[in-house]
Every structure is written in structure tokens, then in C-alpha cells.
Amino acid sequence: MQVDATKIQVDATKIQVDATKVQVNATKVQVNATKVRVDATKVRVDATKVQVNAIKVQVNAIKVQVNAIKVQVNTGQETCVYTVALRKRGLGRGIIYA
């Protein structure tokens, strides 16, 4: 009887060990799934950084264009001021202004 009881306890212990192994494996699967999600999030963050940098480049290009337009406007204003000054003095007749 005692041998049978010991065998039953051994079998029960084996079952508990197996159940623990299953739980450990399930936890490993969850950890790996979490790692995959973290990696995917890192990829999305990197992609967002690339987009932000591309937008910064576009903004800088627009700033360059705006500055070029400002230069053109200032040059045009200076030309107008110069032309008006010439005309007020009676000069500048026969000159073609662009």
C-alpha cells in the first residue's frame, strides 16, 4: 500500500512538473511576442523619425524659396525706387526697364 501511495505521489509530482514546464513555455511565448511588438514599435518610431527629417528638409527648402522671393522683391523695389528717382529728375527717357 505504501509503495502504491508513493507511486501516486511520484506521478502527481511528475504531472506538476509537466504543468510547470507548460507554464514556462507559455511565458516564453508571451515574452517572445512582446519582443516582436517592441521591435515593431521601434521600426515605426524609426519610420516616423525619417518622415520628420524629410519634413524638416522640405521646410528648409521652403525657407530657401521664401528668402529667394524676398531677395527678388527687394531687388524689384530698389529698381522701382531708382526708376522713380530717374524719372523725377527727367532722366531715364528712352531706357527700357524690365
Coordinates of C-alpha atoms in Angstrom, one line a residue:
M1 CA 0.0 0.0 0.0
Q2 CA 2.7 2.4 0.9
V3 CA 4.5 1.7 -2.4
D4 CA 1.3 2.4 -4.3
A5 CA 0.9 5.7 -2.4
T6 CA 4.5 6.7 -3.1
K7 CA 4.0 5.9 -6.8
I8 CA 0.8 8.0 -6.8
Q9 CA 2.8 10.9 -5.2
V10 CA 5.6 10.5 -7.8
D11 CA 3.1 10.5 -10.6
A12 CA 1.4 13.6 -9.1
T13 CA 4.8 15.3 -8.8
K14 CA 5.6 14.4 -12.5
I15 CA 2.2 15.9 -13.5
Q16 CA 3.0 19.1 -11.6
V17 CA 6.5 19.3 -13.2
D18 CA 4.9 18.9 -16.6
A19 CA 2.3 21.6 -15.8
T20 CA 5.1 23.9 -14.7
K21 CA 7.0 23.2 -17.9
V22 CA 3.9 24.1 -19.9
Q23 CA 3.5 27.4 -17.9
V24 CA 7.2 28.2 -18.5
N25 CA 6.9 27.6 -22.2
A26 CA 3.7 29.7 -22.4
T27 CA 5.6 32.5 -20.6
K28 CA 8.5 32.2 -23.1
V29 CA 6.0 32.5 -25.9
Q30 CA 4.5 35.6 -24.3
V31 CA 8.0 37.1 -23.8
N32 CA 8.9 36.5 -27.5
A33 CA 5.6 38.0 -28.6
T34 CA 6.3 41.1 -26.5
K35 CA 9.8 41.3 -28.0
V36 CA 8.3 41.2 -31.5
R37 CA 5.8 44.0 -30.6
V38 CA 8.7 46.1 -29.2
D39 CA 10.7 45.6 -32.4
A40 CA 7.7 46.6 -34.5
T41 CA 7.3 49.7 -32.4
K42 CA 11.0 50.6 -32.8
V43 CA 10.5 50.2 -36.6
R44 CA 7.5 52.5 -36.5
V45 CA 9.4 55.0 -34.4
D46 CA 12.4 55.0 -36.9
A47 CA 10.0 55.4 -39.8
T48 CA 8.4 58.4 -38.0
K49 CA 11.8 59.9 -37.4
V50 CA 12.6 59.5 -41.2
Q51 CA 9.3 61.3 -42.0
V52 CA 10.1 64.1 -39.5
N53 CA 13.5 64.6 -41.1
A54 CA 12.0 64.6 -44.6
I55 CA 9.5 67.3 -43.4
K56 CA 12.4 69.3 -41.9
V57 CA 14.2 69.2 -45.3
Q58 CA 11.0 70.4 -47.0
V59 CA 10.6 73.2 -44.5
N60 CA 14.2 74.3 -45.1
A61 CA 13.7 74.2 -48.9
I62 CA 10.6 76.3 -48.5
K63 CA 12.6 78.8 -46.3
V64 CA 15.2 79.0 -49.0
Q65 CA 12.5 79.7 -51.6
V66 CA 10.9 82.4 -49.4
N67 CA 14.3 84.0 -48.9
A68 CA 14.9 84.0 -52.7
I69 CA 11.5 85.6 -53.2
K70 CA 12.3 88.2 -50.6
V71 CA 15.5 89.0 -52.4
Q72 CA 13.6 89.3 -55.7
V73 CA 11.1 91.6 -54.1
N74 CA 13.8 93.7 -52.5
T75 CA 15.6 93.9 -55.8
G76 CA 12.4 94.9 -57.6
Q77 CA 11.7 97.6 -55.0
E78 CA 15.2 99.0 -55.4
T79 CA 14.8 99.1 -59.2
C80 CA 11.4 100.8 -58.8
V81 CA 12.8 103.4 -56.4
Y82 CA 15.8 104.0 -58.8
T83 CA 13.4 104.3 -61.8
V84 CA 11.1 106.8 -60.0
A85 CA 14.1 108.8 -58.9
L86 CA 15.4 109.0 -62.5
R87 CA 12.0 110.0 -63.9
K88 CA 11.6 112.7 -61.2
R89 CA 14.8 114.2 -62.4
G90 CA 13.7 114.0 -66.0
L91 CA 16.2 111.2 -66.7
G92 CA 15.7 107.7 -67.8
R93 CA 13.7 108.5 -71.0
G94 CA 14.4 106.0 -73.7
I95 CA 15.6 103.4 -71.3
I96 CA 13.7 100.1 -71.3
Y97 CA 13.1 98.8 -67.8
A98 CA 12.5 95.2 -67.2

